XYZ file of C-alpha atoms in Angstrom:
739
model
C 130.931 177.784 183.429
C 129.097 174.794 184.404
C 131.391 171.945 185.802
C 129.766 169.043 183.680
C 128.987 169.290 179.923
C 125.364 169.226 178.958
C 124.383 171.323 182.195
C 123.539 174.097 179.767
C 121.417 171.632 177.573
C 119.564 170.369 180.507
C 118.502 173.671 181.466
C 117.304 174.642 177.929
C 115.228 171.364 177.970
C 113.756 171.589 181.454
C 111.017 173.841 180.197
C 109.973 171.658 177.577
C 108.057 169.314 179.791
C 107.407 166.714 177.144
C 111.072 165.895 177.380
C 111.618 165.420 180.642
C 111.457 161.964 182.600
C 111.628 161.576 186.380
C 112.850 158.047 187.535
C 114.126 155.933 190.167
C 116.312 152.938 190.273
C 115.006 150.364 192.681
C 115.834 146.908 193.925
C 116.612 144.305 196.484
C 119.939 144.592 198.222
C 123.326 143.871 195.883
C 121.003 143.138 192.939
C 122.597 145.855 191.108
C 121.258 149.218 191.288
C 124.337 151.400 191.652
C 126.515 149.557 188.906
C 123.395 150.491 186.621
C 123.324 153.992 187.666
C 127.365 154.095 187.005
C 126.439 152.956 183.289
C 124.187 155.740 182.748
C 126.226 158.352 184.710
C 129.070 157.540 182.233
C 127.111 158.137 178.958
C 126.244 161.548 180.620
C 129.937 162.514 180.915
C 129.665 162.580 184.735
C 131.794 159.338 185.038
C 134.534 157.836 183.171
C 133.173 154.933 181.084
C 136.418 152.966 182.542
C 135.032 153.326 185.766
C 131.674 152.670 185.147
C 130.495 149.313 187.084
C 133.186 150.007 189.619
C 132.983 153.615 190.869
C 129.603 153.379 192.626
C 129.634 157.147 191.818
C 126.284 157.659 193.435
C 127.479 156.053 196.556
C 129.569 159.002 197.488
C 129.459 158.633 201.320
C 132.651 157.141 202.579
C 130.304 154.410 204.532
C 128.482 153.529 201.272
C 131.984 152.932 199.502
C 133.615 150.949 202.207
C 130.332 148.787 202.883
C 129.410 148.495 199.338
C 125.614 149.374 199.681
C 123.474 152.205 199.329
C 122.299 154.073 202.498
C 120.801 156.999 201.094
C 119.141 158.279 197.620
C 121.496 160.222 195.496
C 120.063 162.504 192.559
C 121.199 163.383 189.193
C 119.679 164.957 186.103
C 120.937 163.402 182.770
C 120.920 164.375 179.208
C 119.991 161.642 176.718
C 119.417 161.617 172.870
C 116.341 159.466 171.652
C 116.048 158.976 168.158
C 117.414 162.628 167.499
C 115.482 164.276 170.313
C 117.116 165.753 173.320
C 115.484 164.623 176.806
C 116.410 165.532 180.520
C 116.131 162.160 182.848
C 116.236 163.195 186.579
C 117.502 160.096 188.128
C 117.265 158.872 191.820
C 119.439 155.877 192.840
C 117.988 154.475 195.808
C 118.773 152.033 198.937
C 117.886 148.375 198.462
C 118.645 147.386 202.184
C 115.339 147.097 204.494
C 116.846 149.274 207.035
C 116.645 152.180 204.347
C 113.243 151.771 202.983
C 112.073 154.944 204.163
C 114.453 156.760 201.796
C 112.693 154.808 198.891
C 109.488 155.874 200.124
C 110.642 159.518 200.001
C 112.271 159.159 196.630
C 109.085 157.636 195.024
C 107.028 160.619 195.689
C 108.643 162.764 193.249
C 109.265 160.005 190.428
C 107.009 159.150 187.677
C 108.569 155.853 186.787
C 111.183 153.561 188.116
C 113.548 150.665 186.789
C 113.224 147.653 188.971
C 116.477 145.958 188.820
C 116.341 142.006 189.486
C 119.267 139.678 189.724
C 118.839 136.717 187.220
C 120.224 134.244 189.699
C 118.210 135.316 192.847
C 115.093 136.334 191.261
C 112.259 138.301 192.808
C 113.265 138.665 196.427
C 111.583 139.949 199.661
C 112.924 143.570 199.195
C 112.048 143.593 195.288
C 108.243 142.992 196.452
C 108.627 145.700 198.897
C 110.010 148.626 196.602
C 107.721 147.347 193.913
C 104.522 147.603 196.133
C 106.049 151.157 197.251
C 106.219 152.513 193.842
C 103.123 151.133 192.653
C 101.347 152.921 195.983
C 102.814 156.084 194.893
C 101.413 155.583 191.254
C 104.976 155.230 189.771
C 105.108 153.220 186.645
C 107.610 150.149 186.886
C 109.886 148.817 183.956
C 112.205 145.658 184.569
C 115.786 145.216 184.077
C 116.852 141.886 184.696
C 120.404 142.379 185.588
C 123.448 139.648 186.100
C 122.124 137.456 182.877
C 125.943 136.573 182.403
C 126.036 134.557 185.645
C 123.239 132.396 184.597
C 125.588 131.531 181.698
C 129.054 131.768 183.300
C 128.208 130.272 186.756
C 125.157 128.063 186.458
C 125.989 126.876 182.856
C 122.257 127.191 181.745
C 121.559 126.381 178.189
C 120.015 129.013 176.035
C 116.611 127.417 176.694
C 116.619 127.340 180.245
C 117.829 131.089 180.527
C 114.767 131.984 178.461
C 112.797 129.938 180.995
C 114.409 131.777 183.753
C 113.392 135.113 182.306
C 110.038 134.113 181.818
C 109.500 133.128 185.114
C 111.093 136.228 186.609
C 108.612 138.449 184.297
C 105.900 136.489 185.429
C 106.506 136.952 188.922
C 106.736 140.559 188.919
C 103.663 140.723 186.552
C 101.833 138.827 189.560
C 102.979 141.067 191.856
C 101.924 144.212 189.807
C 98.326 142.860 189.492
C 98.423 142.151 193.463
C 99.894 145.594 194.860
C 98.433 148.259 192.188
C 95.853 150.258 194.192
C 93.846 150.999 191.024
C 93.137 148.086 188.750
C 93.205 150.612 185.653
C 96.985 150.961 186.277
C 97.454 147.273 187.151
C 96.512 146.221 183.808
C 97.977 149.006 181.915
C 101.415 148.857 183.644
C 101.705 144.805 183.231
C 105.272 144.336 181.663
C 105.068 143.221 178.108
C 108.584 142.126 176.457
C 107.884 142.248 173.093
C 106.836 146.210 173.691
C 110.132 146.807 175.222
C 109.059 147.050 179.046
C 111.654 144.585 180.131
C 115.511 144.726 179.517
C 118.201 141.678 179.677
C 121.648 142.514 180.391
C 124.522 143.008 182.698
C 125.329 146.306 184.287
C 129.027 145.042 185.296
C 129.610 144.282 181.509
C 127.612 147.506 180.759
C 125.422 145.991 178.018
C 121.460 145.427 177.748
C 119.031 144.650 175.214
C 115.108 144.799 174.595
C 113.444 143.042 172.210
C 112.266 145.853 169.828
C 116.164 146.836 170.251
C 117.291 143.265 169.391
C 114.977 143.326 166.257
C 115.855 146.894 165.151
C 119.582 146.226 165.298
C 119.326 142.162 164.182
C 120.797 140.951 167.404
C 119.525 137.677 168.565
C 119.627 137.330 172.419
C 120.838 133.929 172.007
C 124.112 135.341 170.669
C 125.152 136.376 174.045
C 124.638 133.221 175.576
C 126.723 131.667 172.987
C 129.351 134.181 173.164
C 129.557 133.979 176.975
C 129.612 130.045 176.989
C 132.451 129.949 174.423
C 134.399 132.873 176.275
C 134.820 134.439 173.173
C 136.170 137.785 174.165
C 135.984 139.663 170.956
C 132.361 138.387 170.037
C 131.291 139.700 173.421
C 132.976 143.040 172.915
C 131.380 143.244 169.495
C 127.956 142.777 170.900
C 128.605 145.080 173.739
C 129.036 147.900 171.493
C 125.887 147.285 169.612
C 123.767 146.891 172.690
C 125.268 149.543 175.452
C 123.328 149.692 178.405
C 122.608 153.132 178.792
C 121.308 153.291 175.446
C 119.097 150.554 176.132
C 117.540 151.845 179.829
C 117.497 155.614 178.728
C 115.650 154.653 175.288
C 113.271 152.416 177.649
C 112.570 155.121 179.971
C 111.773 157.923 177.232
C 109.343 155.552 175.493
C 107.415 154.104 178.447
C 107.644 156.390 181.400
C 105.184 159.154 181.280
C 106.029 162.870 181.232
C 105.591 165.058 184.062
C 102.359 166.554 182.994
C 100.717 163.170 181.536
C 101.975 161.655 185.081
C 100.478 164.633 187.197
C 97.033 164.378 185.527
C 96.448 161.125 187.673
C 98.840 161.198 190.250
C 97.948 165.062 191.769
C 94.357 163.901 192.394
C 95.464 160.638 194.152
C 98.160 162.167 195.982
C 97.598 165.819 196.906
C 94.499 166.532 199.543
C 93.360 170.167 197.953
C 90.699 171.455 195.652
C 91.906 170.202 192.128
C 89.315 173.109 190.607
C 91.412 175.702 192.422
C 94.031 177.894 190.783
C 96.813 175.668 192.645
C 95.242 172.354 191.638
C 94.694 173.318 188.144
C 98.543 174.462 188.108
C 99.516 171.379 189.252
C 97.508 168.815 186.998
C 98.827 170.534 184.149
C 102.539 171.021 185.483
C 102.355 174.746 184.357
C 105.497 176.315 184.826
C 103.940 179.809 184.506
C 101.427 178.963 187.660
C 101.852 179.171 191.361
C 104.879 177.650 192.873
C 104.043 173.941 194.467
C 107.110 172.086 195.673
C 106.894 168.532 197.560
C 110.235 168.376 199.634
C 111.303 164.474 199.974
C 114.754 164.999 201.530
C 116.637 167.519 203.630
C 120.256 167.225 204.047
C 123.110 169.348 205.351
C 125.334 170.669 202.891
C 128.976 170.045 204.064
C 130.363 173.477 202.551
C 127.620 175.891 203.563
C 126.475 173.854 206.732
C 122.761 174.808 205.694
C 120.349 172.434 205.092
C 119.579 171.693 201.386
C 115.478 170.962 200.560
C 115.523 168.501 197.809
C 112.039 168.163 195.965
C 109.716 167.972 193.046
C 108.205 171.234 191.407
C 104.820 170.177 190.677
C 103.731 173.901 189.604
C 105.378 176.696 188.898
C 108.921 177.731 188.611
C 111.466 177.822 191.727
C 113.680 180.937 191.892
C 115.973 182.316 194.476
C 114.332 185.263 196.301
C 110.709 183.627 196.157
C 108.663 183.815 199.263
C 107.036 180.803 200.226
C 104.627 179.069 202.475
C 105.583 175.758 204.338
C 101.933 174.034 204.684
C 102.625 171.432 207.359
C 104.910 173.781 209.576
C 102.541 176.796 208.924
C 105.574 178.902 208.517
C 106.869 181.369 205.707
C 110.275 180.812 204.353
C 112.481 182.483 201.713
C 114.279 180.523 198.798
C 117.902 181.699 198.849
C 119.266 179.547 196.003
C 118.284 176.925 193.391
C 120.139 174.336 192.005
C 120.285 170.894 190.127
C 121.796 167.543 191.307
C 124.622 166.179 189.485
C 125.766 163.164 191.647
C 127.566 164.488 194.952
C 127.596 168.107 193.471
C 125.033 170.829 193.088
C 124.975 172.968 190.237
C 123.606 176.296 190.903
C 121.141 177.536 188.278
C 118.638 180.748 187.850
C 114.941 178.607 188.123
C 114.040 175.068 188.092
C 110.329 174.672 186.607
C 107.386 172.353 186.789
C 107.980 168.738 186.409
C 111.873 168.721 187.503
C 113.981 167.959 190.540
C 114.857 171.152 192.431
C 117.516 171.733 195.341
C 116.862 174.686 197.436
C 118.851 176.714 200.126
C 116.787 178.730 202.826
C 113.850 176.315 203.527
C 115.540 175.819 207.344
C 111.965 175.198 208.696
C 110.962 172.234 205.957
C 111.317 168.613 206.704
C 110.867 165.488 204.232
C 106.971 165.182 203.301
C 106.698 169.193 203.700
C 104.547 170.980 200.853
C 105.786 174.486 199.852
C 103.686 176.934 198.137
C 104.141 180.342 196.911
C 102.902 182.598 199.787
C 100.494 184.572 197.909
C 98.625 181.181 197.502
C 98.531 180.195 201.038
C 94.938 180.152 201.330
C 94.395 177.659 198.821
C 97.314 175.455 200.147
C 96.807 172.061 201.175
C 99.165 169.175 201.840
C 100.363 166.130 199.990
C 99.143 162.892 201.507
C 101.663 161.714 204.042
C 104.212 159.422 203.065
C 103.576 155.959 204.275
C 106.437 154.050 205.690
C 106.775 150.042 205.261
C 109.139 149.904 208.270
C 108.841 151.558 211.805
C 112.086 151.770 214.255
C 112.536 148.809 216.349
C 116.178 148.805 217.324
C 117.311 151.325 220.106
C 120.796 151.881 221.338
C 121.725 154.608 224.379
C 124.613 156.898 223.267
C 126.813 159.436 225.240
C 129.854 161.302 224.118
C 133.087 159.877 225.533
C 134.446 163.537 226.023
C 131.581 164.884 228.220
C 132.138 168.451 226.744
C 131.157 167.202 223.316
C 127.513 166.771 224.615
C 126.197 170.277 222.817
C 127.935 168.956 219.888
C 126.103 165.421 220.053
C 122.884 166.958 220.785
C 123.013 169.228 217.453
C 124.522 166.424 215.274
C 121.556 164.019 216.470
C 119.202 166.903 215.411
C 120.324 167.231 211.963
C 120.749 163.581 211.637
C 116.836 163.060 212.423
C 116.155 165.749 209.957
C 118.246 164.416 206.891
C 116.573 160.751 207.897
C 112.898 161.089 209.502
C 113.145 157.189 210.101
C 115.941 157.633 212.826
C 114.187 158.682 216.079
C 115.775 160.739 218.860
C 114.546 160.506 222.235
C 115.761 161.234 226.084
C 115.571 158.967 228.799
C 114.488 161.485 231.595
C 115.449 158.942 234.525
C 119.110 158.480 233.035
C 119.555 161.272 230.758
C 120.620 159.146 227.908
C 120.171 159.891 224.576
C 118.317 157.215 222.807
C 118.718 156.551 218.978
C 116.083 154.296 217.368
C 116.058 152.811 213.666
C 114.903 150.311 211.617
C 117.494 147.855 212.293
C 121.075 147.512 213.320
C 122.711 148.456 210.016
C 120.504 151.714 210.179
C 122.069 152.683 213.747
C 125.647 151.600 212.570
C 125.318 153.789 209.797
C 124.356 156.699 211.770
C 126.978 156.028 214.437
C 129.446 156.059 211.576
C 128.077 159.790 210.347
C 128.460 160.784 213.839
C 132.394 159.795 213.755
C 132.985 160.680 209.990
C 130.959 163.937 209.302
C 130.760 165.432 212.869
C 133.992 164.156 214.418
C 132.104 162.625 217.342
C 133.689 159.433 219.507
C 130.352 157.911 221.113
C 129.640 155.359 223.774
C 127.021 153.018 222.724
C 124.855 150.583 224.854
C 123.941 146.945 223.591
C 121.117 147.324 221.137
C 117.645 146.843 222.554
C 114.372 145.900 220.995
C 111.669 148.626 220.898
C 108.257 146.780 221.934
C 104.576 148.579 222.050
C 102.018 148.449 224.453
C 98.466 147.652 224.013
C 95.229 146.276 225.200
C 93.575 142.552 224.189
C 89.950 143.864 225.475
C 88.295 147.023 226.266
C 89.057 148.253 230.000
C 86.809 149.573 232.686
C 85.551 153.373 232.538
C 87.792 155.215 235.140
C 87.740 158.446 236.662
C 90.750 160.311 236.327
C 91.079 163.424 238.665
C 93.307 166.557 238.456
C 95.701 167.030 241.274
C 93.708 169.910 242.772
C 90.589 167.646 242.274
C 88.709 170.359 240.310
C 88.695 168.412 236.967
C 87.485 165.015 236.368
C 87.851 162.934 232.937
C 85.715 159.698 232.371
C 87.861 157.719 230.230
C 87.831 153.897 228.433
C 90.779 152.344 226.541
C 89.884 149.493 224.114
C 91.912 147.973 221.249
C 91.756 149.755 217.712
C 90.010 147.541 215.155
C 92.722 145.896 212.565
C 90.582 147.163 209.507
C 91.199 150.946 211.174
C 94.925 150.251 211.466
C 95.131 149.280 208.113
C 93.212 152.269 206.859
C 95.745 154.697 208.672
C 98.449 152.728 207.329
C 97.302 153.453 203.811
C 96.648 156.999 204.463
C 93.067 156.426 203.600
C 92.039 157.931 207.015
C 94.030 160.735 208.803
C 94.188 163.609 211.474
C 94.104 166.062 209.200
C 91.446 164.874 207.007
C 88.238 166.418 206.408
C 85.818 164.774 209.320
C 82.703 164.038 207.005
C 84.985 162.201 204.500
C 86.843 160.235 207.382
C 83.471 159.211 208.815
C 82.129 157.971 205.527
C 85.669 155.822 205.088
C 85.107 154.333 208.635
C 81.354 153.451 208.449
C 81.971 151.922 205.128
C 85.229 150.207 205.339
C 85.454 149.432 209.402
C 81.541 149.403 210.084
C 81.902 152.360 212.602
C 78.429 153.857 213.604
C 78.008 157.597 212.267
C 78.287 159.333 215.926
C 81.379 157.652 216.861
C 82.905 158.128 213.547
C 82.215 161.638 213.532
C 83.693 162.434 216.972
C 87.382 161.679 216.470
C 89.557 164.457 217.869
C 92.999 163.006 217.076
C 95.071 160.356 215.244
C 98.910 159.711 216.387
C 101.708 157.918 214.674
C 101.460 154.777 216.478
C 98.206 154.016 215.385
C 96.287 155.347 218.519
C 92.831 157.601 218.120
C 91.217 159.668 220.658
C 87.369 160.238 220.538
C 85.293 162.655 222.357
C 81.805 161.142 223.337
C 81.016 163.887 225.694
C 77.308 165.462 225.577
C 77.214 169.189 226.474
C 80.199 169.792 228.858
C 81.003 173.069 229.912
C 84.444 174.739 228.950
C 85.728 171.397 226.998
C 86.400 173.145 223.868
C 88.633 175.366 225.661
C 90.902 172.937 227.149
C 90.775 170.386 223.950
C 94.439 170.724 223.161
C 95.513 170.447 226.729
C 93.572 166.848 227.094
C 95.082 165.929 223.794
C 98.555 166.872 224.976
C 97.992 164.437 227.888
C 96.901 161.676 225.820
C 100.041 162.226 223.542
C 102.258 161.550 226.935
C 100.341 158.708 227.704
C 100.680 157.219 224.139
C 104.341 158.177 224.096
C 104.873 155.882 227.323
C 102.573 153.320 228.687
C 102.119 151.960 231.744
C 103.667 148.430 231.491
C 107.292 149.427 230.571
C 107.293 152.948 229.406
C 107.180 151.753 225.834
C 105.086 153.497 223.027
C 101.558 152.463 223.248
C 100.047 151.177 219.950
C 96.628 150.516 218.340
C 94.427 151.580 220.848
C 91.159 153.618 221.182
C 90.729 155.971 224.045
C 87.041 157.453 224.559
C 86.143 160.345 226.629
C 82.954 160.016 227.993
C 82.145 162.870 230.122
C 84.051 165.415 232.009
C 83.832 168.090 234.512
C 86.076 170.995 233.944
C 86.513 174.230 236.382
C 85.415 177.367 234.971
C 88.585 179.201 235.954
C 91.418 178.846 233.454
C 93.826 179.208 236.225
C 92.500 175.801 237.850
C 92.533 173.711 234.330
C 96.027 174.316 232.819
C 98.697 171.578 231.554
C 99.587 170.829 235.173
C 96.292 169.988 236.067
C 94.652 168.313 232.960
C 97.827 166.355 231.897
C 97.707 164.164 234.958
C 93.928 163.418 234.689
C 94.183 162.141 231.166
C 97.410 160.182 231.918
C 95.936 158.602 234.931
C 92.490 157.733 233.690
C 94.078 156.190 230.447
C 96.832 154.332 232.484
C 94.057 152.744 234.585
C 91.844 151.847 232.180
C 94.639 150.259 230.162
C 95.386 147.988 233.309
C 91.973 146.783 233.948
C 92.160 144.091 231.471
C 94.660 142.438 229.786
C 97.295 144.868 228.716
C 100.536 143.212 226.699
C 103.422 144.057 224.890
C 103.567 143.784 221.144
C 106.900 142.606 219.522
C 108.240 143.577 216.114
C 108.168 140.485 213.633
C 110.801 140.198 210.484
C 109.939 138.543 207.517
C 112.672 136.205 205.934
C 112.906 135.248 202.271
C 115.376 132.336 202.066
C 116.635 130.720 198.923
C 118.643 127.500 199.768
C 119.397 123.817 198.132
C 116.493 121.471 198.627
C 118.609 119.140 200.868
C 119.153 122.092 203.715
C 115.409 122.517 203.836
C 115.023 120.847 207.593
C 118.188 122.161 208.808
C 117.017 125.774 208.026
C 113.619 125.241 209.298
C 115.217 123.997 212.671
C 116.947 127.144 213.097
C 113.591 129.185 212.571
C 111.817 127.069 214.950
C 114.440 127.244 217.502
C 114.077 131.125 217.231
C 110.364 131.321 217.842
C 109.574 131.694 213.907
C 106.821 130.666 211.966
C 107.048 129.085 208.577
C 104.650 130.554 206.100
C 105.441 128.759 202.891
C 107.865 126.088 201.569
C 108.446 126.022 197.731
C 110.866 123.257 196.500
C 111.701 124.199 192.848
C 113.607 121.107 191.703
C 116.851 121.387 193.622
C 116.418 124.831 195.092
C 114.057 125.740 197.659
C 112.336 128.928 198.912
C 111.423 129.082 202.434
C 109.125 131.921 203.573
C 109.182 132.532 207.500
C 108.277 134.988 210.335
C 110.655 135.720 213.260
C 110.697 138.089 216.080
C 113.188 140.812 215.774
C 114.621 139.917 219.011
C 115.292 136.588 217.730
C 117.192 137.827 214.881
C 120.567 138.772 215.789
C 122.715 135.252 215.876
C 120.267 134.304 212.652
C 122.921 135.105 210.094
C 125.712 133.186 211.432
C 123.354 130.124 212.325
C 121.717 130.038 208.662
C 125.157 129.932 207.177
C 126.290 127.442 209.702
C 123.840 125.009 208.901
C 123.481 125.394 205.240
C 127.521 125.425 204.709
C 127.067 128.901 203.576
C 124.974 128.024 200.531
C 121.740 130.136 202.229
C 121.065 133.635 200.865
C 118.248 135.735 201.990
C 116.159 138.768 202.502
C 114.305 140.523 205.379
C 111.050 142.653 205.683
C 109.389 144.234 208.504
C 106.354 142.320 208.891
C 104.398 143.935 211.645
C 103.799 143.404 215.459
C 102.416 140.362 217.645
C 101.756 140.179 221.192
C 104.570 138.813 223.430
C 103.602 135.091 224.199
C 102.011 135.309 227.895
C 104.481 132.898 229.312
C 107.431 135.374 228.256
C 105.592 138.523 229.320
C 106.369 138.996 232.816
C 110.148 138.343 232.667
C 110.378 140.598 229.612
C 108.523 143.237 231.238
C 110.635 142.909 234.466
C 113.736 143.211 232.239
C 112.740 146.279 230.280
C 111.767 148.181 233.361
C 114.851 147.444 235.041
C 117.162 148.267 232.101
C 114.975 151.908 232.535
C 115.826 151.922 236.354
C 112.020 151.291 237.323
C 110.577 148.884 239.989
C 110.554 145.401 238.226
C 106.559 145.184 238.670
C 104.590 146.864 236.659
C 101.761 149.253 238.381
C 98.205 148.150 238.926
C 95.029 150.205 237.771
C 94.200 151.220 241.455
C 98.124 152.888 241.808
C 96.668 155.378 239.208
C 92.841 155.555 240.569
C 93.946 156.751 244.167
C 95.742 159.890 242.760
């Protein structure tokens, strides 16, 4: 017997795809996503109505309950009736903190709609913009819930007219961003929020009420009634209004009415997100969300099941039906696997089921070789298989700590725990410092690292020693380097290489996923010609593109045995890109061009031990011939503060090498947009609170990379090299040419 009521109903309805909705709740941190989710779970019978708004049921990790923030995406399948018809709503509550934006990205790929929650007092913040942009780039339709409206009345004492003006302003700001961020103008106009149609709900998740204009008209409730009842403190009137406008009914009715069902959504999402042939059997099955077609699943999440100690792969079934015993092909991993068990999520629990059909979210045991971003297909169709577009993350790991177990005997346990953590969260990077033997953990920010360390202790029982955090930099070049000859140690192989900066336009094309390594070369060349001005010959000769926006180009002509050592050359290139010559930091945004080569005819004389050093030394030497530098990560700040503190806030930002982008004084309340280096951000919260008497609140967002100022560069390079146990002075080009 299922643990939760409605599970049988959910399974029965799942096959009727018109009665399925896949939605997420997205927002800036602390704007009320998880409290909103609680109200929906209470309605579904998963949570006591008395606890809704306080239990934070989808924040089921201890660390989430303790810190009061969401750090992972949580799934649940809800049963809801709208106008007498039953629906299944697959819901994902996503994190709001910038450090966990990667989990938002992964969740959005399997959703068709999202409820954007905005705090009525704080309004549209930095992370509001980020999650909305992420949703639109994944062709996920946004709806709006303006939360904490009660605070406008009880705390800010706004009149009904002022409350209305505030709400209109928030809707206007969100619509401006929909027009700006939507990748396709057709969707930008179609998805603009119209409160009169019911695209916008107003309410209070804490008090469990919400209302839309159509609902208010239908039930004869005026929004001003809420304002008046709150202003007077009339508890009886407030309770009566809550009963007429329960939040779960308002939001889920809005979702059923305006979020497309999976079949409608897949007609436009599959051609834009999947790289295969739409006219193939697989393509047609996906566009039609055919439950009887070949199985296709996109995996958006991998997590360790605490009971079975096996990895659970969570994803969306785009076509076919997922069942236990099904043999499948992992497109990215190029490996066969077998589904051993299928289930659906009910918050922290999984309910084992016989099958999950197209258009729904499934959890599967058995896909141990899968990772987030994997495309899974029925093994019979592996020849038609193609991957979904790569996930595009808005941030990059920029903070690193070195960790080691307090008890040396726990080292094997630590290695396994780190491996599992990096599978569960691909935005956590684990590397080994070859010089010191330390294990390095890199994350989006300090909170990201702290949560991982907490999990090591609470989930894996590991006590670890942790170094102070350091910022991860990137190495690059600012102008083309000289053509240099890289020789293999046996002197039988020679490679002639240059390194030059990769154009900003090309980096943006890679970031947006418009060009990638596994793309059809002709299509990629066409895009580079049209959007970046590349000549046809260069555009066609790309061998590889890596995760740090570096490109390898072959411009050789008629070199014997070159194809036989192509993979080895690229292996050497990847080693060079992983650790640059200045400070052994990752290389970013360079174009490495191979102009000519002499390759020994005997395979015994041209293996990795010979080719790797030849490539690496040539790359390093060319980089060092002209203006190499370090790039530092930047953070965008969106600060709201009373107007009298503008000068004080700007003083703090300037002190931290910051740059003011925008200052808007909105009559007593100011909004300051600024950018500062991440390295300067550690003491910033304390200083901002100090100079504003605690009256500033702000959001942060990863902004990008910029060259370290020339006057700071030598000292910074020396510090990084010293920390890594390297000689303080970086090498010169001739150090690699004489080898």
